[in-house]
PDB file of N, CA and C in Angstrom:
ATOM      1  N   MET A   2     162.490 135.345 209.886  1.00 56.00           N
ATOM      2  CA  MET A   2     162.305 135.528 211.009  1.00 56.00           C
ATOM      3  C   MET A   2     161.081 136.269 211.101  1.00 56.00           C
ATOM      4  N   ALA A   3     160.774 137.930 211.039  1.00 56.00           N
ATOM      5  CA  ALA A   3     159.998 138.601 211.517  1.00 56.00           C
ATOM      6  C   ALA A   3     159.129 138.287 211.162  1.00 56.00           C
ATOM      7  N   HIS A   4     158.233 137.883 209.531  1.00 62.00           N
ATOM      8  CA  HIS A   4     156.917 137.079 209.432  1.00 62.00           C
ATOM      9  C   HIS A   4     156.898 135.545 210.763  1.00 62.00           C
ATOM     10  N   TYR A   5     157.741 134.560 210.884  1.00 64.00           N
ATOM     11  CA  TYR A   5     157.348 134.016 212.164  1.00 64.00           C
ATOM     12  C   TYR A   5     156.693 134.814 213.590  1.00 64.00           C
ATOM     13  N   ARG A   6     157.660 135.746 213.923  1.00 68.00           N
ATOM     14  CA  ARG A   6     157.301 136.452 215.289  1.00 68.00           C
ATOM     15  C   ARG A   6     155.889 137.040 214.944  1.00 68.00           C
ATOM     16  N   ALA A   7     155.532 137.920 213.732  1.00 67.00           N
ATOM     17  CA  ALA A   7     154.090 137.892 213.530  1.00 67.00           C
ATOM     18  C   ALA A   7     153.635 136.729 213.939  1.00 67.00           C
ATOM     19  N   SER A   8     153.037 135.802 213.173  1.00 74.00           N
ATOM     20  CA  SER A   8     151.674 134.945 213.568  1.00 74.00           C
ATOM     21  C   SER A   8     152.643 134.474 214.753  1.00 74.00           C
ATOM     22  N   GLU A   9     153.323 134.335 215.116  1.00 80.00           N
ATOM     23  CA  GLU A   9     153.373 133.626 216.379  1.00 80.00           C
ATOM     24  C   GLU A   9     151.928 134.791 217.502  1.00 80.00           C
ATOM     25  N   SER A  10     152.308 136.172 217.341  1.00 88.00           N
ATOM     26  CA  SER A  10     151.748 137.299 217.699  1.00 88.00           C
ATOM     27  C   SER A  10     150.162 137.048 217.933  1.00 88.00           C
ATOM     28  N   LYS A  11     149.907 136.775 216.953  1.00 90.00           N
ATOM     29  CA  LYS A  11     148.429 136.671 216.425  1.00 90.00           C
ATOM     30  C   LYS A  11     147.627 135.663 216.550  1.00 90.00           C
ATOM     31  N   ARG A  12     148.758 133.965 217.014  1.00 91.00           N
ATOM     32  CA  ARG A  12     148.628 133.294 217.375  1.00 91.00           C
ATOM     33  C   ARG A  12     148.229 133.433 218.694  1.00 91.00           C
ATOM     34  N   GLU A  13     148.775 133.643 219.942  1.00 92.00           N
ATOM     35  CA  GLU A  13     149.322 134.558 221.459  1.00 92.00           C
ATOM     36  C   GLU A  13     147.891 135.033 221.326  1.00 92.00           C
ATOM     37  N   GLN A  14     147.517 135.971 220.443  1.00 93.00           N
ATOM     38  CA  GLN A  14     145.976 137.122 220.286  1.00 93.00           C
ATOM     39  C   GLN A  14     145.288 136.218 220.193  1.00 93.00           C
ATOM     40  N   PHE A  15     145.052 135.381 219.787  1.00 93.00           N
ATOM     41  CA  PHE A  15     143.562 134.643 219.163  1.00 93.00           C
ATOM     42  C   PHE A  15     143.165 133.274 220.511  1.00 93.00           C
ATOM     43  N   ARG A  16     144.564 132.859 221.397  1.00 92.00           N
ATOM     44  CA  ARG A  16     144.015 132.038 222.424  1.00 92.00           C
ATOM     45  C   ARG A  16     143.584 132.993 223.436  1.00 92.00           C
ATOM     46  N   ARG A  17     144.345 134.139 223.449  1.00 93.00           N
ATOM     47  CA  ARG A  17     143.803 135.244 225.118  1.00 93.00           C
ATOM     48  C   ARG A  17     142.245 135.391 224.759  1.00 93.00           C
ATOM     49  N   TYR A  18     142.097 135.739 223.567  1.00 94.00           N
ATOM     50  CA  TYR A  18     140.403 136.094 222.787  1.00 94.00           C
ATOM     51  C   TYR A  18     139.975 134.538 223.375  1.00 94.00           C
ATOM     52  N   LEU A  19     140.199 133.186 222.670  1.00 93.00           N
ATOM     53  CA  LEU A  19     139.519 132.309 223.428  1.00 93.00           C
ATOM     54  C   LEU A  19     139.481 132.479 224.870  1.00 93.00           C
ATOM     55  N   GLU A  20     140.702 132.275 225.335  1.00 93.00           N
ATOM     56  CA  GLU A  20     140.191 131.974 227.134  1.00 93.00           C
ATOM     57  C   GLU A  20     139.450 133.332 227.877  1.00 93.00           C
ATOM     58  N   LYS A  21     139.946 134.231 226.796  1.00 94.00           N
ATOM     59  CA  LYS A  21     138.590 135.640 227.742  1.00 94.00           C
ATOM     60  C   LYS A  21     136.907 135.076 227.564  1.00 94.00           C
ATOM     61  N   ALA A  22     136.729 134.512 226.669  1.00 93.00           N
ATOM     62  CA  ALA A  22     135.329 134.022 226.011  1.00 93.00           C
ATOM     63  C   ALA A  22     135.159 132.675 226.791  1.00 93.00           C
ATOM     64  N   GLY A  23     135.924 132.170 227.640  1.00 91.00           N
ATOM     65  CA  GLY A  23     135.624 130.869 227.903  1.00 91.00           C
ATOM     66  C   GLY A  23     135.781 130.084 227.231  1.00 91.00           C
ATOM     67  N   VAL A  24     136.039 129.669 225.942  1.00 91.00           N
ATOM     68  CA  VAL A  24     135.916 128.724 225.175  1.00 91.00           C
ATOM     69  C   VAL A  24     136.609 127.850 225.489  1.00 91.00           C
ATOM     70  N   LEU A  25     137.989 127.841 225.757  1.00 91.00           N
ATOM     71  CA  LEU A  25     139.227 127.143 226.072  1.00 91.00           C
ATOM     72  C   LEU A  25     139.005 126.044 227.793  1.00 91.00           C
ATOM     73  N   ASP A  26     138.306 126.787 228.838  1.00 92.00           N
ATOM     74  CA  ASP A  26     137.356 126.725 229.353  1.00 92.00           C
ATOM     75  C   ASP A  26     136.515 125.241 229.464  1.00 92.00           C
ATOM     76  N   SER A  27     135.669 125.657 228.242  1.00 90.00           N
ATOM     77  CA  SER A  27     134.540 124.523 227.599  1.00 90.00           C
ATOM     78  C   SER A  27     134.698 123.392 227.296  1.00 90.00           C
ATOM     79  N   LEU A  28     135.678 123.874 226.343  1.00 91.00           N
ATOM     80  CA  LEU A  28     136.206 122.929 225.451  1.00 91.00           C
ATOM     81  C   LEU A  28     137.165 122.010 226.562  1.00 91.00           C
ATOM     82  N   THR A  29     137.399 122.460 227.492  1.00 93.00           N
ATOM     83  CA  THR A  29     138.411 120.788 228.257  1.00 93.00           C
ATOM     84  C   THR A  29     137.368 120.375 229.350  1.00 93.00           C
ATOM     85  N   SER A  30     136.752 121.225 229.812  1.00 92.00           N
ATOM     86  CA  SER A  30     135.857 120.332 230.719  1.00 92.00           C
ATOM     87  C   SER A  30     134.947 119.439 229.825  1.00 92.00           C
ATOM     88  N   VAL A  31     134.342 119.776 228.382  1.00 92.00           N
ATOM     89  CA  VAL A  31     133.881 118.527 227.841  1.00 92.00           C
ATOM     90  C   VAL A  31     134.347 117.712 227.311  1.00 92.00           C
ATOM     91  N   LEU A  32     136.051 118.046 227.317  1.00 93.00           N
ATOM     92  CA  LEU A  32     137.221 116.823 226.872  1.00 93.00           C
ATOM     93  C   LEU A  32     137.067 116.067 227.487  1.00 93.00           C
ATOM     94  N   ILE A  33     137.675 116.510 228.986  1.00 94.00           N
ATOM     95  CA  ILE A  33     138.020 115.572 231.000  1.00 94.00           C
ATOM     96  C   ILE A  33     136.714 114.605 230.090  1.00 94.00           C
ATOM     97  N   ALA A  34     135.263 115.416 230.349  1.00 92.00           N
ATOM     98  CA  ALA A  34     134.465 114.252 229.980  1.00 92.00           C
ATOM     99  C   ALA A  34     134.620 113.518 229.328  1.00 92.00           C
ATOM    100  N   LEU A  35     133.988 114.011 228.424  1.00 93.00           N
ATOM    101  CA  LEU A  35     134.174 112.506 227.188  1.00 93.00           C
ATOM    102  C   LEU A  35     135.395 111.682 227.605  1.00 93.00           C
ATOM    103  N   TYR A  36     136.670 112.114 228.402  1.00 94.00           N
ATOM    104  CA  TYR A  36     138.256 111.254 228.587  1.00 94.00           C
ATOM    105  C   TYR A  36     137.629 109.891 229.694  1.00 94.00           C
ATOM    106  N   GLU A  37     136.751 110.830 230.545  1.00 94.00           N
ATOM    107  CA  GLU A  37     135.893 110.838 232.050  1.00 94.00           C
ATOM    108  C   GLU A  37     135.309 109.210 231.931  1.00 94.00           C
ATOM    109  N   GLU A  38     134.661 109.100 230.653  1.00 93.00           N
ATOM    110  CA  GLU A  38     133.362 108.888 229.742  1.00 93.00           C
ATOM    111  C   GLU A  38     133.733 107.089 230.069  1.00 93.00           C
ATOM    112  N   ASN A  39     133.258 105.666 230.759  1.00 93.00           N
ATOM    113  CA  ASN A  39     133.486 104.488 230.732  1.00 93.00           C
ATOM    114  C   ASN A  39     133.518 103.574 229.553  1.00 93.00           C
ATOM    115  N   GLU A  40     132.064 104.083 229.301  1.00 93.00           N
ATOM    116  CA  GLU A  40     131.955 103.928 227.955  1.00 93.00           C
ATOM    117  C   GLU A  40     131.859 105.134 226.302  1.00 93.00           C
ATOM    118  N   LYS A  41     133.056 104.670 225.756  1.00 93.00           N
ATOM    119  CA  LYS A  41     133.634 105.520 224.925  1.00 93.00           C
ATOM    120  C   LYS A  41     131.491 106.238 223.738  1.00 93.00           C
ATOM    121  N   PRO A  42     131.424 106.954 223.553  1.00 92.00           N
ATOM    122  CA  PRO A  42     130.816 107.075 222.449  1.00 92.00           C
ATOM    123  C   PRO A  42     131.390 106.559 221.090  1.00 92.00           C
ATOM    124  N   ASN A  43     129.974 106.395 220.214  1.00 93.00           N
ATOM    125  CA  ASN A  43     130.511 105.768 219.055  1.00 93.00           C
ATOM    126  C   ASN A  43     131.002 107.039 218.140  1.00 93.00           C
ATOM    127  N   ASN A  44     130.062 108.253 218.445  1.00 92.00           N
ATOM    128  CA  ASN A  44     130.700 109.683 217.531  1.00 92.00           C
ATOM    129  C   ASN A  44     131.069 110.815 218.951  1.00 92.00           C
ATOM    130  N   ALA A  45     132.134 110.646 219.163  1.00 91.00           N
ATOM    131  CA  ALA A  45     132.875 111.481 219.593  1.00 91.00           C
ATOM    132  C   ALA A  45     132.545 113.303 219.271  1.00 91.00           C
ATOM    133  N   LEU A  46     132.227 113.305 218.147  1.00 90.00           N
ATOM    134  CA  LEU A  46     132.247 114.545 217.537  1.00 90.00           C
ATOM    135  C   LEU A  46     130.115 114.838 218.117  1.00 90.00           C
ATOM    136  N   ASP A  47     129.613 113.994 218.439  1.00 87.00           N
ATOM    137  CA  ASP A  47     128.161 114.479 218.631  1.00 87.00           C
ATOM    138  C   ASP A  47     128.228 114.565 220.602  1.00 87.00           C
ATOM    139  N   PHE A  48     129.284 113.676 221.118  1.00 89.00           N
ATOM    140  CA  PHE A  48     129.395 114.087 222.070  1.00 89.00           C
ATOM    141  C   PHE A  48     129.717 115.040 222.728  1.00 89.00           C
ATOM    142  N   LEU A  49     131.105 115.517 221.694  1.00 88.00           N
ATOM    143  CA  LEU A  49     130.949 116.986 222.620  1.00 88.00           C
ATOM    144  C   LEU A  49     130.100 118.269 221.459  1.00 88.00           C
ATOM    145  N   LYS A  50     129.668 118.038 220.692  1.00 86.00           N
ATOM    146  CA  LYS A  50     128.139 118.730 219.904  1.00 86.00           C
ATOM    147  C   LYS A  50     126.904 118.958 221.300  1.00 86.00           C
ATOM    148  N   GLN A  51     127.316 117.165 222.132  1.00 86.00           N
ATOM    149  CA  GLN A  51     126.054 117.820 223.075  1.00 86.00           C
ATOM    150  C   GLN A  51     125.955 118.593 224.115  1.00 86.00           C
ATOM    151  N   HIS A  52     127.433 118.129 224.137  1.00 87.00           N
ATOM    152  CA  HIS A  52     127.694 118.744 225.404  1.00 87.00           C
ATOM    153  C   HIS A  52     127.825 120.274 225.970  1.00 87.00           C
ATOM    154  N   LEU A  53     128.171 120.813 224.352  1.00 86.00           N
ATOM    155  CA  LEU A  53     128.687 121.983 224.824  1.00 86.00           C
ATOM    156  C   LEU A  53     127.302 122.665 224.169  1.00 86.00           C
ATOM    157  N   GLY A  54     126.454 122.596 224.161  1.00 80.00           N
ATOM    158  CA  GLY A  54     124.600 122.556 223.920  1.00 80.00           C
ATOM    159  C   GLY A  54     124.763 122.786 222.452  1.00 80.00           C
ATOM    160  N   VAL A  55     124.828 122.635 221.127  1.00 72.00           N
ATOM    161  CA  VAL A  55     124.929 122.677 219.932  1.00 72.00           C
ATOM    162  C   VAL A  55     124.630 121.476 219.551  1.00 72.00           C
ATOM    163  N   VAL A  56     123.210 120.701 219.966  1.00 61.00           N
ATOM    164  CA  VAL A  56     122.690 119.541 219.506  1.00 61.00           C
ATOM    165  C   VAL A  56     121.220 119.554 219.093  1.00 61.00           C
ATOM    166  N   SER A  57     121.299 119.160 217.957  1.00 67.00           N
ATOM    167  CA  SER A  57     120.642 119.810 216.281  1.00 67.00           C
ATOM    168  C   SER A  57     119.418 118.131 216.466  1.00 67.00           C
ATOM    169  N   PRO A  58     118.175 118.739 216.260  1.00 69.00           N
ATOM    170  CA  PRO A  58     117.291 117.816 216.485  1.00 69.00           C
ATOM    171  C   PRO A  58     117.526 116.285 215.116  1.00 69.00           C
ATOM    172  N   GLU A  59     117.020 115.208 216.071  1.00 75.00           N
ATOM    173  CA  GLU A  59     116.536 114.004 215.039  1.00 75.00           C
ATOM    174  C   GLU A  59     116.549 114.393 213.602  1.00 75.00           C
ATOM    175  N   PRO A  60     116.518 113.886 212.305  1.00 76.00           N
ATOM    176  CA  PRO A  60     116.010 113.600 211.792  1.00 76.00           C
ATOM    177  C   PRO A  60     114.030 113.212 211.983  1.00 76.00           C
ATOM    178  N   ALA A  61     114.212 111.994 213.058  1.00 79.00           N
ATOM    179  CA  ALA A  61     113.084 111.556 213.001  1.00 79.00           C
ATOM    180  C   ALA A  61     111.882 112.865 213.725  1.00 79.00           C
ATOM    181  N   ASP A  62     112.618 113.795 214.365  1.00 82.00           N
ATOM    182  CA  ASP A  62     112.371 114.107 215.372  1.00 82.00           C
ATOM    183  C   ASP A  62     111.538 115.552 214.641  1.00 82.00           C
ATOM    184  N   VAL A  63     112.468 115.874 213.354  1.00 85.00           N
ATOM    185  CA  VAL A  63     112.083 116.982 213.039  1.00 85.00           C
ATOM    186  C   VAL A  63     110.683 116.582 212.039  1.00 85.00           C
ATOM    187  N   GLU A  64     110.868 115.624 210.695  1.00 88.00           N
ATOM    188  CA  GLU A  64     109.378 115.148 211.261  1.00 88.00           C
ATOM    189  C   GLU A  64     108.684 114.871 211.325  1.00 88.00           C
ATOM    190  N   THR A  65     107.879 114.258 212.313  1.00 91.00           N
ATOM    191  CA  THR A  65     107.154 113.816 213.472  1.00 91.00           C
ATOM    192  C   THR A  65     106.510 115.242 213.714  1.00 91.00           C
ATOM    193  N   LEU A  66     107.209 116.795 213.950  1.00 91.00           N
ATOM    194  CA  LEU A  66     107.123 117.939 214.129  1.00 91.00           C
ATOM    195  C   LEU A  66     106.853 118.695 213.056  1.00 91.00           C
ATOM    196  N   ARG A  67     106.775 118.085 212.063  1.00 93.00           N
ATOM    197  CA  ARG A  67     105.978 118.722 210.412  1.00 93.00           C
ATOM    198  C   ARG A  67     104.736 118.451 210.390  1.00 93.00           C
ATOM    199  N   LEU A  68     104.923 116.728 210.389  1.00 94.00           N
ATOM    200  CA  LEU A  68     103.430 116.207 210.604  1.00 94.00           C
ATOM    201  C   LEU A  68     102.957 116.915 211.273  1.00 94.00           C
ATOM    202  N   GLU A  69     102.790 117.643 212.918  1.00 96.00           N
ATOM    203  CA  GLU A  69     102.288 117.449 213.785  1.00 96.00           C
ATOM    204  C   GLU A  69     101.412 119.268 213.382  1.00 96.00           C
ATOM    205  N   LEU A  70     102.955 119.858 213.007  1.00 96.00           N
ATOM    206  CA  LEU A  70     102.497 120.937 212.701  1.00 96.00           C
ATOM    207  C   LEU A  70     101.041 121.286 211.573  1.00 96.00           C
ATOM    208  N   ALA A  71     101.851 120.186 210.389  1.00 97.00           N
ATOM    209  CA  ALA A  71     100.448 120.326 209.293  1.00 97.00           C
ATOM    210  C   ALA A  71      98.717 120.137 210.168  1.00 97.00           C
ATOM    211  N   GLU A  72      99.037 119.012 210.821  1.00 97.00           N
ATOM    212  CA  GLU A  72      98.031 118.818 211.186  1.00 97.00           C
ATOM    213  C   GLU A  72      96.835 120.311 211.945  1.00 97.00           C
ATOM    214  N   LEU A  73      98.033 120.778 212.982  1.00 97.00           N
ATOM    215  CA  LEU A  73      97.370 121.418 213.655  1.00 97.00           C
ATOM    216  C   LEU A  73      96.802 122.490 212.819  1.00 97.00           C
ATOM    217  N   ARG A  74      97.784 123.606 211.612  1.00 97.00           N
ATOM    218  CA  ARG A  74      97.661 123.984 210.902  1.00 97.00           C
ATOM    219  C   ARG A  74      95.522 123.689 210.107  1.00 97.00           C
ATOM    220  N   GLN A  75      96.350 122.248 209.400  1.00 97.00           N
ATOM    221  CA  GLN A  75      94.547 121.622 209.282  1.00 97.00           C
ATOM    222  C   GLN A  75      93.791 121.781 210.316  1.00 97.00           C
ATOM    223  N   LYS A  76      93.390 122.382 211.491  1.00 98.00           N
ATOM    224  CA  LYS A  76      92.640 122.192 212.524  1.00 98.00           C
ATOM    225  C   LYS A  76      92.426 123.364 213.016  1.00 98.00           C
ATOM    226  N   CYS A  77      93.645 124.718 212.826  1.00 97.00           N
ATOM    227  CA  CYS A  77      92.991 125.908 212.834  1.00 97.00           C
ATOM    228  C   CYS A  77      92.097 126.278 212.227  1.00 97.00           C
ATOM    229  N   ASP A  78      92.524 125.194 210.743  1.00 97.00           N
ATOM    230  CA  ASP A  78      91.718 126.184 209.701  1.00 97.00           C
ATOM    231  C   ASP A  78      90.250 125.821 209.861  1.00 97.00           C
ATOM    232  N   LEU A  79      90.048 124.709 210.435  1.00 97.00           N
ATOM    233  CA  LEU A  79      88.645 123.392 210.837  1.00 97.00           C
ATOM    234  C   LEU A  79      88.215 124.746 211.474  1.00 97.00           C
ATOM    235  N   LEU A  80      88.721 125.076 212.133  1.00 97.00           N
ATOM    236  CA  LEU A  80      88.262 125.702 212.719  1.00 97.00           C
ATOM    237  C   LEU A  80      87.810 127.561 213.372  1.00 97.00           C
ATOM    238  N   ALA A  81      89.133 127.931 212.165  1.00 98.00           N
ATOM    239  CA  ALA A  81      88.253 129.441 211.737  1.00 98.00           C
ATOM    240  C   ALA A  81      87.597 128.575 211.072  1.00 98.00           C
ATOM    241  N   GLU A  82      87.399 128.128 209.863  1.00 97.00           N
ATOM    242  CA  GLU A  82      85.542 128.220 209.375  1.00 97.00           C
ATOM    243  C   GLU A  82      84.480 127.852 209.966  1.00 97.00           C
ATOM    244  N   GLU A  83      84.716 127.178 211.182  1.00 98.00           N
ATOM    245  CA  GLU A  83      83.683 126.621 212.479  1.00 98.00           C
ATOM    246  C   GLU A  83      82.974 128.068 212.878  1.00 98.00           C
ATOM    247  N   ASN A  84      84.273 128.901 213.024  1.00 97.00           N
ATOM    248  CA  ASN A  84      84.329 130.081 213.936  1.00 97.00           C
ATOM    249  C   ASN A  84      83.056 130.818 213.248  1.00 97.00           C
ATOM    250  N   LYS A  85      83.616 130.834 211.863  1.00 97.00           N
ATOM    251  CA  LYS A  85      83.245 131.729 211.078  1.00 97.00           C
ATOM    252  C   LYS A  85      81.551 131.472 210.365  1.00 97.00           C
ATOM    253  N   GLU A  86      81.262 130.681 210.060  1.00 97.00           N
ATOM    254  CA  GLU A  86      80.289 130.315 210.335  1.00 97.00           C
ATOM    255  C   GLU A  86      79.041 130.368 211.053  1.00 97.00           C
ATOM    256  N   LEU A  87      79.833 129.776 213.172  1.00 96.00           N
ATOM    257  CA  LEU A  87      78.729 130.473 214.169  1.00 96.00           C
ATOM    258  C   LEU A  87      78.824 131.698 214.457  1.00 96.00           C
ATOM    259  N   LYS A  88      79.602 132.230 213.346  1.00 96.00           N
ATOM    260  CA  LYS A  88      79.467 134.333 213.507  1.00 96.00           C
ATOM    261  C   LYS A  88      78.214 134.577 213.417  1.00 96.00           C
ATOM    262  N   ASN A  89      78.750 133.468 211.463  1.00 94.00           N
ATOM    263  CA  ASN A  89      76.641 133.960 211.178  1.00 94.00           C
ATOM    264  C   ASN A  89      75.226 133.861 210.634  1.00 94.00           C
ATOM    265  N   ARG A  90      75.544 132.591 212.103  1.00 93.00           N
ATOM    266  CA  ARG A  90      74.529 131.721 212.399  1.00 93.00           C
ATOM    267  C   ARG A  90      74.340 132.915 213.873  1.00 93.00           C
ATOM    268  N   LEU A  91      74.527 133.683 214.617  1.00 93.00           N
ATOM    269  CA  LEU A  91      74.899 134.139 215.283  1.00 93.00           C
ATOM    270  C   LEU A  91      74.384 135.984 214.727  1.00 93.00           C
ATOM    271  N   LEU A  92      74.986 136.180 214.018  1.00 92.00           N
ATOM    272  CA  LEU A  92      74.313 137.883 213.250  1.00 92.00           C
ATOM    273  C   LEU A  92      72.531 137.729 212.500  1.00 92.00           C
ATOM    274  N   GLN A  93      72.887 136.165 212.902  1.00 90.00           N
ATOM    275  CA  GLN A  93      71.152 136.036 211.738  1.00 90.00           C
ATOM    276  C   GLN A  93      70.179 135.885 213.143  1.00 90.00           C
ATOM    277  N   LEU A  94      70.951 135.237 214.118  1.00 88.00           N
ATOM    278  CA  LEU A  94      69.585 134.818 215.685  1.00 88.00           C
ATOM    279  C   LEU A  94      69.547 135.983 216.382  1.00 88.00           C
ATOM    280  N   GLU A  95      70.384 136.896 216.103  1.00 85.00           N
ATOM    281  CA  GLU A  95      70.300 138.061 216.827  1.00 85.00           C
ATOM    282  C   GLU A  95      69.023 138.722 216.653  1.00 85.00           C
ATOM    283  N   PRO A  96      69.250 139.834 215.309  1.00 75.00           N
ATOM    284  CA  PRO A  96      68.180 140.305 214.457  1.00 75.00           C
ATOM    285  C   PRO A  96      66.488 139.515 215.058  1.00 75.00           C
ATOM    286  N   ALA A  97      66.928 138.351 214.269  1.00 70.00           N
ATOM    287  CA  ALA A  97      65.467 137.873 214.971  1.00 70.00           C
ATOM    288  C   ALA A  97      64.415 137.721 216.891  1.00 70.00           C
ATOM    289  N   GLN A  98      65.789 137.272 217.358  1.00 70.00           N
ATOM    290  CA  GLN A  98      65.702 138.111 219.264  1.00 70.00           C
ATOM    291  C   GLN A  98      65.243 139.414 219.199  1.00 70.00           C
ATOM    292  N   GLU A  99      65.621 140.483 218.734  1.00 68.00           N
ATOM    293  CA  GLU A  99      65.005 141.888 219.282  1.00 68.00           C
ATOM    294  C   GLU A  99      64.344 141.682 218.581  1.00 68.00           C
ATOM    295  N   ASP A 100      63.556 140.999 217.423  1.00 64.00           N
ATOM    296  CA  ASP A 100      62.053 141.224 216.591  1.00 64.00           C
ATOM    297  C   ASP A 100      60.873 140.727 218.059  1.00 64.00           C
ATOM    298  N   GLY A 101      61.887 139.992 218.927  1.00 60.00           N
ATOM    299  CA  GLY A 101      60.680 139.081 219.694  1.00 60.00           C
ATOM    300  C   GLY A 101      60.145 139.904 220.248  1.00 60.00           C
ATOM    301  N   PRO A 102      58.870 139.130 221.173  1.00 59.00           N
ATOM    302  CA  PRO A 102      58.284 139.645 222.111  1.00 59.00           C
ATOM    303  C   PRO A 102      58.722 140.585 223.231  1.00 59.00           C
ATOM    304  N   THR A 103      58.653 141.668 223.327  1.00 55.00           N
ATOM    305  CA  THR A 103      59.044 142.461 224.653  1.00 55.00           C
ATOM    306  C   THR A 103      58.599 143.091 225.697  1.00 55.00           C
ATOM    307  N   GLU A 104      57.888 142.703 226.775  1.00 52.00           N
ATOM    308  CA  GLU A 104      57.504 143.391 227.999  1.00 52.00           C
ATOM    309  C   GLU A 104      57.572 144.501 228.447  1.00 52.00           C
TER     310      GLU A 104
END
């Protein structure tokens, strides 16, 4: 009997913890929103995640972002190389300009 009360006490502590953290209110409001949906979603778990703000990106979005990242890195490398070349050309031209006619 004492084990049952200890377990009940832990449950009550956990329930208070969830209530204090606002978890119960959040879950309740999301479940109410799901209940009030006219057309129930195919995946209730995704609905809960979306409305709790735990949406993970779609695999297609991730792949698109990876491709964009690769393209931008390549562009960055090209621009860095171009910048290096332009700096070298500038260094070559600057001494020539200093040697030019002086007034």
